[in-house]
Amino acid sequence: MIVSSKKTFFNTLLLVSSLLFFSNMFADEISYSLSMPKPSTHYFHVQMIVSKIPTKMLEVQMPAWTPGVMSITDFARYIIDVNAYSSDHQKLPFHKIDKQTWQIENGHYSSVMIDYQVYASSQPATNTSSLTNNSGFINGTSVFMYVVNGKDSQSNLTVNVPQGWQILSAAGKLGQHQFTFSNYDLLADHSIQLGKFYSTPFNTDKTHDYLSVTGDYTQQSIKLLLHETQLIEKTAESMLPLIDTKHYTNFFQFIPNIKDPDGLEHLDDFLIIDNQPLTSHDGKSLDNTIDGYPLMWVIAHEFVHRWNVKRLRPANLGPFDYSKEVYTHSFWFVEGATSYIGDLILLKSGLWSKQDFYNHMSQQMTLLNKSRGQFVRSMEQASFDIWLKDQKGGPFWNSVWSDPHIKGELICWMMDLSIRHLTHNKKNFLDFFNLFYNRMYVQAKPDSYYLKGRGYTTQDIVQALQDTTQTDWHEFFKKNIASPGQIAYGYYLQYAKDSQRCGVRCI
Ligand SMILES: [Zn+2]
């Protein structure tokens, strides 16, 4: 009984997909079909049709990691039941050539359909996908294979959900189930919430956004969440360069007792997962914290990534080599500048007082001083070694690790004080950041199929600072970025003290 119903199910899917198959047979694109016919089994079903294959062998691959989480996850471990078919439904031979790559012998067939299942846990985590009886969340890198050397092909996606389920992707409107992306990287970088969930549209001054919530919340707490999110995002848009898309989606999951509360940025959305219910005891502000940071701080941080790293990006971080670790010496700027700009947004929005800002910076200094790591690794070295961070090094690792998130944020504050000092308070960190963004993302000739602009190097950061202040910054970088050691807080904070005379403000 079970076998025959399974057989019927696959025959039906094959029939439906074969119609799609032939319609796309001559297109220079890759088409994906995603479904979850039995969510309780925790399996997504994916069919991937590749056309115009110029060779007799086709290689498809699962990513080993997801951008934003510098850790090898090997998503191939969640894949089962792989099959490959020709355009006339013949099963094609294939074999794995390494842990994440399938080589298909397509012979004279120029179009191939790859069919597979992906396991997704009921426990959500930012770097993977999840599936339960009534909801699912898609992180593209954990679900979709790509064609080796074919990531630049247009990628089409059709999502089929059980009756009564909703679909919300950062790539479209609520309920939209077909999407087109100009390449695989963009397909993989648009999250999708599926199932039964709360969602509401809202506007900032410049974009049409969505807020989506699953888990444990009250209507009152949702109102506060919407208010804070909207305020943060409106303020950010007033401080940062005009973004080149008109929509953004904020995905929240409040799931008590889950293991890994965290936030993760994508091109035009973020996912924040908290392990507490969304609550407010005083009815005026939210109580939630994630890893010791207030939820509003995490929202501001993830939203600023829309500019810093998703568009303005270091060399190697877009387009991505998903097959292995990619390295940058600039991770301190990716995370540090993002946090610091987030701090400025909270201040300007009124969600933080100046005292809140100083308390936060004091907390960051205390955290940094907990280990001797800042005397062991420079920010450039820590950026390069970020891939070692999640490998559970234990007490030894903690004693030698210098977190580029934290030290990077403090360095960016010192950079702001220096810029203000050098320009007699005519310029600040945001002037530098906006110049750098426009130069590298908006104006630079694209260096790949991926997005506008090109990836930057450390020298590009130095040059943008020099052009903002008309002063040489190599000494600052030598001391604070290229060398281990404690930041000379007193030296830079003195600029703020001197400001009583010259007008430089500390923040
Ligand atoms: Zn971040």
Coordinates of C-alpha atoms in Angstrom, one line a residue, residues 35-493:
S35 CA 7.6 21.0 -3.0
M36 CA 7.0 19.4 0.4
P37 CA 4.1 16.9 -0.1
K38 CA 4.4 15.4 3.4
P39 CA 5.9 18.1 5.7
S40 CA 5.8 15.7 8.7
T41 CA 8.5 13.6 7.0
H42 CA 10.8 16.7 7.1
Y43 CA 11.7 16.2 3.4
F44 CA 11.7 18.8 0.7
H45 CA 11.5 17.5 -2.8
V46 CA 13.5 19.3 -5.5
Q47 CA 13.5 18.8 -9.2
M48 CA 16.2 20.7 -11.2
I49 CA 16.2 20.9 -14.9
V50 CA 19.3 21.9 -16.7
S51 CA 19.2 22.7 -20.4
K52 CA 21.7 23.3 -23.2
I53 CA 24.4 21.1 -21.7
P54 CA 27.4 21.4 -24.0
T55 CA 29.2 18.3 -22.7
K56 CA 28.5 14.6 -22.3
M57 CA 29.0 14.9 -18.5
L58 CA 27.2 17.2 -16.2
E59 CA 28.4 18.0 -12.7
V60 CA 26.1 19.3 -10.0
Q61 CA 27.1 20.3 -6.5
M62 CA 25.7 21.1 -3.1
P63 CA 27.2 24.1 -1.2
A64 CA 29.5 23.3 1.7
W65 CA 28.6 26.6 3.5
T66 CA 26.2 29.5 3.4
P67 CA 27.4 33.1 3.1
G68 CA 27.3 35.0 6.3
V69 CA 28.1 31.9 8.4
M70 CA 31.8 31.2 8.0
S71 CA 31.6 27.5 8.9
I72 CA 31.7 24.4 6.7
T73 CA 28.3 22.7 7.1
D74 CA 28.4 20.3 4.0
F75 CA 24.7 20.5 3.0
A76 CA 25.3 17.4 0.9
R77 CA 24.8 15.4 4.1
Y78 CA 21.0 16.2 4.0
I79 CA 20.5 14.9 0.4
I80 CA 19.0 11.5 -0.4
D81 CA 17.3 9.7 -3.3
V82 CA 19.2 11.4 -6.1
N83 CA 18.1 10.4 -9.6
A84 CA 18.8 11.8 -13.0
Y85 CA 16.6 11.6 -16.1
S86 CA 16.9 12.4 -19.8
S87 CA 14.4 14.5 -21.6
D88 CA 12.7 11.2 -22.8
H89 CA 12.5 9.9 -19.2
Q90 CA 15.5 7.5 -19.4
K91 CA 17.3 7.1 -16.1
L92 CA 20.8 8.4 -16.6
P93 CA 23.9 6.9 -14.9
F94 CA 25.7 9.0 -12.3
H95 CA 28.2 8.7 -9.5
K96 CA 29.6 11.0 -6.8
I97 CA 33.1 12.2 -7.4
D98 CA 33.5 13.8 -4.0
K99 CA 31.4 14.4 -0.9
Q100 CA 29.3 17.1 -2.5
T101 CA 29.5 16.6 -6.3
W102 CA 27.4 14.3 -8.5
Q103 CA 28.7 13.6 -12.1
I104 CA 25.9 12.6 -14.5
E105 CA 26.5 10.8 -17.7
N106 CA 24.1 12.7 -20.0
G107 CA 25.8 11.4 -23.2
H108 CA 24.0 12.9 -26.2
Y109 CA 21.2 14.4 -24.1
S110 CA 21.5 18.2 -23.8
S111 CA 18.9 18.5 -21.1
V112 CA 18.8 16.6 -17.8
M113 CA 16.4 16.5 -14.8
I114 CA 17.9 15.9 -11.4
D115 CA 15.5 14.8 -8.7
Y116 CA 16.4 14.6 -5.0
Q117 CA 15.1 15.0 -1.5
V118 CA 16.5 17.3 1.2
Y119 CA 16.1 16.6 4.9
A120 CA 15.2 19.7 7.0
S121 CA 15.1 19.6 10.8
S122 CA 12.2 20.9 12.8
Q123 CA 14.8 22.9 14.8
P124 CA 15.4 26.2 12.9
A125 CA 18.9 27.6 12.5
T126 CA 19.9 30.6 10.4
N127 CA 22.3 28.7 8.1
T128 CA 20.0 25.9 7.1
S129 CA 16.3 25.1 6.3
S130 CA 13.6 23.8 8.5
L131 CA 10.3 22.0 8.0
T132 CA 7.5 21.1 10.4
N133 CA 3.9 20.0 10.1
N134 CA 2.8 23.6 9.7
S135 CA 5.7 25.7 8.5
G136 CA 9.0 25.6 6.7
F137 CA 11.9 28.0 6.0
I138 CA 14.2 27.9 3.0
N139 CA 17.8 28.9 3.1
G140 CA 18.7 28.4 -0.6
T141 CA 22.2 27.1 -0.1
S142 CA 21.0 24.2 2.0
V143 CA 18.3 23.1 -0.6
F144 CA 19.4 23.9 -4.1
M145 CA 22.2 22.2 -6.1
Y146 CA 24.0 24.3 -8.7
V147 CA 25.8 23.3 -11.9
V148 CA 29.5 23.4 -11.6
N149 CA 30.8 26.3 -13.7
G150 CA 27.1 27.2 -14.4
K151 CA 26.1 29.5 -11.5
D152 CA 25.8 32.4 -13.9
S153 CA 22.8 30.9 -15.6
Q154 CA 19.3 32.3 -15.0
S155 CA 17.6 30.4 -12.3
N156 CA 13.8 29.9 -12.2
L157 CA 12.0 28.6 -9.1
T158 CA 8.5 27.3 -8.7
V159 CA 7.3 26.6 -5.1
N160 CA 4.4 24.2 -4.5
V161 CA 3.0 24.2 -1.0
P162 CA 0.3 22.0 0.8
Q163 CA -3.2 23.4 0.8
G164 CA -3.7 26.3 3.2
W165 CA 0.0 27.2 3.3
Q166 CA 1.3 30.7 2.5
I167 CA 4.6 31.6 0.7
L168 CA 6.6 34.8 1.4
S169 CA 9.9 35.4 -0.3
A170 CA 12.1 38.5 -0.3
A171 CA 12.0 38.1 -4.1
G172 CA 8.2 38.7 -4.3
K173 CA 4.9 39.4 -2.8
L174 CA 2.9 37.3 -0.3
G175 CA 1.5 34.3 -2.1
Q176 CA 3.8 34.6 -5.1
H177 CA 5.1 31.1 -6.0
Q178 CA 7.2 31.6 -9.2
F179 CA 10.5 33.5 -9.1
T180 CA 13.2 34.4 -11.6
F181 CA 16.8 35.1 -10.6
S182 CA 19.6 36.2 -12.9
N183 CA 22.0 33.7 -11.4
Y184 CA 22.3 30.9 -8.7
D185 CA 23.8 33.2 -6.1
L186 CA 20.7 35.4 -6.1
L187 CA 18.4 32.3 -6.0
A188 CA 20.3 31.1 -2.9
D189 CA 20.3 34.5 -1.2
H190 CA 16.5 35.0 -1.1
S191 CA 14.9 33.3 1.9
I192 CA 11.4 31.8 1.8
Q193 CA 9.0 31.4 4.7
L194 CA 6.3 28.7 4.1
G195 CA 3.3 27.5 5.9
K196 CA 1.1 29.3 8.5
F197 CA 2.7 32.5 9.8
Y198 CA 1.9 36.1 10.7
S199 CA 2.9 38.6 8.1
T200 CA 2.1 42.3 7.5
P201 CA 3.3 44.7 4.8
F202 CA 4.7 48.1 5.9
N203 CA 6.4 51.0 4.2
T204 CA 9.5 52.8 5.0
D205 CA 10.0 56.2 3.2
K206 CA 11.7 54.4 0.3
T207 CA 10.7 50.7 0.2
H208 CA 7.8 48.4 0.5
D209 CA 8.6 45.8 3.2
Y210 CA 7.2 42.8 4.9
L211 CA 7.4 41.6 8.5
S212 CA 6.9 37.9 9.1
V213 CA 6.7 36.1 12.4
T214 CA 6.4 32.5 13.5
G215 CA 6.6 31.0 17.0
D216 CA 5.5 32.4 20.3
Y217 CA 4.2 36.0 20.3
T218 CA 1.3 38.2 21.3
Q219 CA -0.5 40.8 19.2
Q220 CA 0.8 43.5 21.6
S221 CA 4.4 42.4 21.2
I222 CA 4.1 42.2 17.4
K223 CA 2.9 45.9 17.4
L224 CA 6.1 46.9 19.3
L225 CA 8.3 44.7 16.9
L226 CA 6.7 46.4 13.9
H227 CA 7.2 49.8 15.4
E228 CA 10.9 49.3 16.3
T229 CA 11.7 47.6 12.9
Q230 CA 10.0 50.3 10.9
L231 CA 11.8 53.1 12.9
I232 CA 15.2 51.4 12.6
E233 CA 14.8 50.8 8.9
K234 CA 13.5 54.3 8.1
T235 CA 16.4 55.8 10.1
A236 CA 18.9 53.6 8.3
E237 CA 17.6 54.6 4.9
S238 CA 17.9 58.3 5.9
M239 CA 21.6 57.8 6.8
L240 CA 22.8 55.5 4.1
P241 CA 23.0 55.6 0.3
L242 CA 19.8 54.9 -1.7
I243 CA 19.5 51.1 -2.1
D244 CA 18.8 49.7 -5.6
T245 CA 15.8 47.5 -4.7
K246 CA 12.4 48.6 -3.6
H247 CA 11.5 45.8 -1.1
Y248 CA 12.9 44.1 2.0
T249 CA 11.5 41.3 4.2
N250 CA 12.1 40.9 7.9
F251 CA 11.8 37.2 9.0
F252 CA 11.5 36.5 12.7
Q253 CA 11.1 33.2 14.5
F254 CA 10.5 33.2 18.3
I255 CA 10.9 29.5 19.2
P256 CA 11.5 28.9 23.0
N257 CA 14.4 26.6 23.9
I258 CA 15.9 26.2 20.4
K259 CA 19.7 25.7 20.4
D260 CA 21.1 28.4 18.2
P261 CA 19.5 31.9 18.4
D262 CA 21.1 34.1 15.9
G263 CA 20.6 36.5 13.0
L264 CA 21.6 36.1 9.3
E265 CA 21.6 38.7 6.6
H266 CA 20.6 38.1 2.9
L267 CA 20.5 40.4 -0.1
D268 CA 17.0 41.8 0.7
D269 CA 16.0 40.0 3.8
F270 CA 17.2 38.8 7.2
L271 CA 16.2 35.9 9.4
I272 CA 16.4 36.4 13.2
I273 CA 15.8 33.4 15.4
D274 CA 15.3 33.9 19.1
N275 CA 15.0 31.2 21.8
Q276 CA 12.5 33.2 23.8
P277 CA 8.9 34.3 23.2
L278 CA 8.5 37.8 21.8
T279 CA 7.6 39.7 25.0
S280 CA 7.4 43.1 26.5
H281 CA 6.8 43.5 30.3
D282 CA 6.2 47.2 30.3
G283 CA 4.3 47.4 27.0
K284 CA 6.8 50.0 25.7
S285 CA 9.9 48.1 24.7
L286 CA 10.7 44.5 23.8
D287 CA 12.5 42.3 26.4
N288 CA 14.2 40.0 23.9
T289 CA 17.9 39.6 23.7
I290 CA 20.0 37.4 21.4
D291 CA 23.3 36.3 22.7
G292 CA 23.3 39.2 25.2
Y293 CA 22.4 41.9 22.6
P294 CA 19.0 43.6 22.6
L295 CA 16.8 42.5 19.7
M296 CA 16.7 46.1 18.3
W297 CA 20.5 46.0 18.1
V298 CA 20.4 42.7 16.2
I299 CA 17.7 44.1 13.8
A300 CA 19.8 47.3 13.1
H301 CA 22.9 45.1 12.6
E302 CA 21.3 42.7 10.1
F303 CA 19.6 45.5 8.2
V304 CA 22.9 47.4 7.8
H305 CA 24.3 44.3 6.2
R306 CA 22.0 45.1 3.3
W307 CA 24.6 47.7 2.4
N308 CA 27.7 46.4 4.1
V309 CA 28.6 42.9 2.8
K310 CA 25.5 42.2 0.7
R311 CA 26.4 45.0 -1.8
L312 CA 29.6 46.7 -0.7
R313 CA 31.7 43.5 -0.3
P314 CA 35.3 42.3 0.1
A315 CA 36.9 40.5 -2.8
N316 CA 35.9 36.8 -2.8
L317 CA 32.6 37.4 -1.0
G318 CA 30.2 37.5 -4.0
P319 CA 30.0 35.7 -6.3
F320 CA 30.8 32.8 -3.9
D321 CA 32.7 29.6 -4.2
Y322 CA 30.4 27.4 -2.2
S323 CA 32.6 24.4 -2.4
K324 CA 35.1 25.4 0.2
E325 CA 36.2 28.2 2.5
V326 CA 36.8 31.6 1.0
Y327 CA 39.2 34.0 2.7
T328 CA 39.2 37.7 3.4
H329 CA 41.4 40.0 5.5
S330 CA 38.5 42.4 5.9
F331 CA 35.9 40.5 8.0
W332 CA 36.6 43.0 10.8
F333 CA 35.1 45.7 8.5
V334 CA 32.2 43.5 7.3
E335 CA 31.0 43.0 10.9
G336 CA 32.6 45.9 12.8
A337 CA 31.3 48.7 10.5
T338 CA 27.9 47.0 10.3
S339 CA 27.7 47.0 14.1
Y340 CA 28.9 50.6 14.5
I341 CA 26.5 52.0 11.9
G342 CA 23.8 50.0 13.6
D343 CA 24.8 51.8 16.9
L344 CA 24.5 55.2 15.1
I345 CA 21.1 54.2 13.8
L346 CA 19.8 53.3 17.3
L347 CA 21.1 56.6 18.6
K348 CA 19.6 58.7 15.8
S349 CA 16.2 56.9 15.9
G350 CA 15.9 57.7 19.6
L351 CA 15.7 54.0 20.6
W352 CA 19.1 54.5 22.4
S353 CA 20.2 57.4 24.6
K354 CA 23.8 58.5 24.5
Q355 CA 24.2 56.6 27.8
D356 CA 22.9 53.4 26.1
F357 CA 25.6 53.9 23.5
Y358 CA 28.4 54.3 26.1
N359 CA 27.1 51.3 28.1
H360 CA 27.1 49.2 24.9
M361 CA 30.7 50.2 24.0
S362 CA 31.8 49.6 27.6
Q363 CA 30.3 46.1 27.4
Q364 CA 32.1 45.4 24.1
M365 CA 35.4 46.6 25.6
T366 CA 34.9 44.3 28.6
L367 CA 34.1 41.3 26.3
L368 CA 37.2 42.0 24.3
N369 CA 39.4 42.2 27.4
K370 CA 38.2 38.8 28.7
S371 CA 40.9 37.0 26.7
R372 CA 44.4 37.7 25.6
G373 CA 43.3 37.1 22.0
Q374 CA 43.6 40.7 21.0
F375 CA 47.3 40.4 21.8
V376 CA 47.6 37.2 19.7
R377 CA 45.8 37.9 16.5
S378 CA 45.6 41.1 14.5
M379 CA 42.3 42.0 13.0
E380 CA 43.6 40.9 9.5
Q381 CA 44.6 37.6 11.0
A382 CA 41.3 37.1 12.9
S383 CA 39.4 37.9 9.7
F384 CA 41.4 35.3 7.8
D385 CA 41.0 32.7 10.6
I386 CA 37.2 33.2 11.1
W387 CA 36.7 29.7 9.6
L388 CA 38.3 28.2 12.7
K389 CA 35.9 30.0 15.0
D390 CA 33.1 27.4 15.0
Q391 CA 35.3 24.4 15.4
K392 CA 34.8 24.2 19.2
G393 CA 38.4 25.0 20.2
G394 CA 37.5 25.1 23.9
P395 CA 39.3 27.1 26.5
F396 CA 42.5 27.3 24.5
W397 CA 40.7 28.8 21.5
N398 CA 38.8 31.3 23.6
S399 CA 42.1 32.4 25.1
V400 CA 43.6 33.2 21.7
W401 CA 40.6 34.4 19.7
S402 CA 40.1 38.1 19.0
D403 CA 36.6 38.6 17.7
P404 CA 36.5 40.8 14.6
H405 CA 32.8 41.6 15.3
I406 CA 33.6 43.2 18.6
K407 CA 37.1 44.7 18.0
G408 CA 36.0 45.8 14.5
E409 CA 33.1 47.7 16.0
L410 CA 35.4 49.5 18.5
I411 CA 37.9 50.3 15.8
C412 CA 35.2 51.8 13.6
W413 CA 34.3 54.0 16.5
M414 CA 37.9 55.1 16.8
M415 CA 37.9 55.7 13.0
D416 CA 34.9 57.9 13.4
L417 CA 36.6 60.0 16.1
S418 CA 39.7 60.3 13.9
I419 CA 37.8 61.3 10.8
R420 CA 35.9 64.0 12.8
H421 CA 39.2 65.2 14.4
L422 CA 41.1 65.3 11.0
T423 CA 38.3 67.2 9.2
H424 CA 37.4 69.6 12.1
N425 CA 34.1 67.8 12.4
K426 CA 33.2 68.5 8.7
K427 CA 33.1 64.7 8.0
N428 CA 32.3 61.6 9.9
F429 CA 32.3 57.8 9.6
L430 CA 29.1 57.8 7.5
D431 CA 30.7 60.3 5.0
F432 CA 33.5 57.8 4.6
F433 CA 31.2 54.8 4.3
N434 CA 28.9 56.5 1.8
L435 CA 31.9 57.5 -0.4
F436 CA 33.3 53.9 -0.1
Y437 CA 29.9 52.3 -1.0
N438 CA 29.3 54.6 -4.0
R439 CA 32.9 54.0 -5.3
M440 CA 33.0 50.2 -4.9
Y441 CA 29.4 49.2 -5.4
V442 CA 27.6 51.9 -7.4
Q443 CA 30.4 53.2 -9.7
A444 CA 33.0 50.4 -10.0
K445 CA 32.9 48.4 -13.2
P446 CA 31.4 44.9 -12.3
D447 CA 34.1 42.3 -11.9
S448 CA 31.7 39.3 -12.4
Y449 CA 28.2 38.2 -13.3
Y450 CA 27.0 38.7 -9.7
L451 CA 25.9 42.2 -8.8
K452 CA 27.1 45.7 -9.5
G453 CA 30.6 46.8 -8.4
R454 CA 33.6 44.9 -7.4
G455 CA 35.0 43.4 -4.2
Y456 CA 37.3 45.6 -2.2
T457 CA 40.7 45.1 -0.6
T458 CA 42.2 46.6 2.5
Q459 CA 44.0 49.2 0.3
D460 CA 40.6 50.3 -1.0
I461 CA 39.4 51.0 2.5
V462 CA 42.6 53.0 3.3
Q463 CA 42.2 54.9 0.0
A464 CA 38.5 55.8 0.8
L465 CA 39.5 57.1 4.2
Q466 CA 42.4 59.1 2.7
D467 CA 40.0 60.6 0.2
T468 CA 37.5 61.5 3.0
T469 CA 40.1 63.2 5.2
Q470 CA 43.0 64.1 2.9
T471 CA 45.2 62.4 5.3
D472 CA 47.4 59.2 5.2
W473 CA 45.8 56.3 7.1
H474 CA 48.5 53.7 6.8
E475 CA 49.8 54.2 10.3
F476 CA 46.2 53.8 11.7
F477 CA 45.9 50.5 9.8
K478 CA 49.4 49.3 10.8
K479 CA 48.6 49.8 14.5
N480 CA 44.9 48.7 14.6
I481 CA 44.3 46.3 11.8
A482 CA 47.6 44.7 10.8
S483 CA 49.0 44.3 14.4
P484 CA 47.7 42.6 17.5
G485 CA 47.4 44.7 20.6
Q486 CA 44.9 46.8 22.6
I487 CA 43.3 49.7 21.0
A488 CA 44.7 53.0 22.3
Y489 CA 41.3 54.1 23.5
G490 CA 42.7 57.1 25.5
Y491 CA 44.4 58.5 22.4
Y492 CA 41.3 58.5 20.3
L493 CA 38.8 59.4 23.0

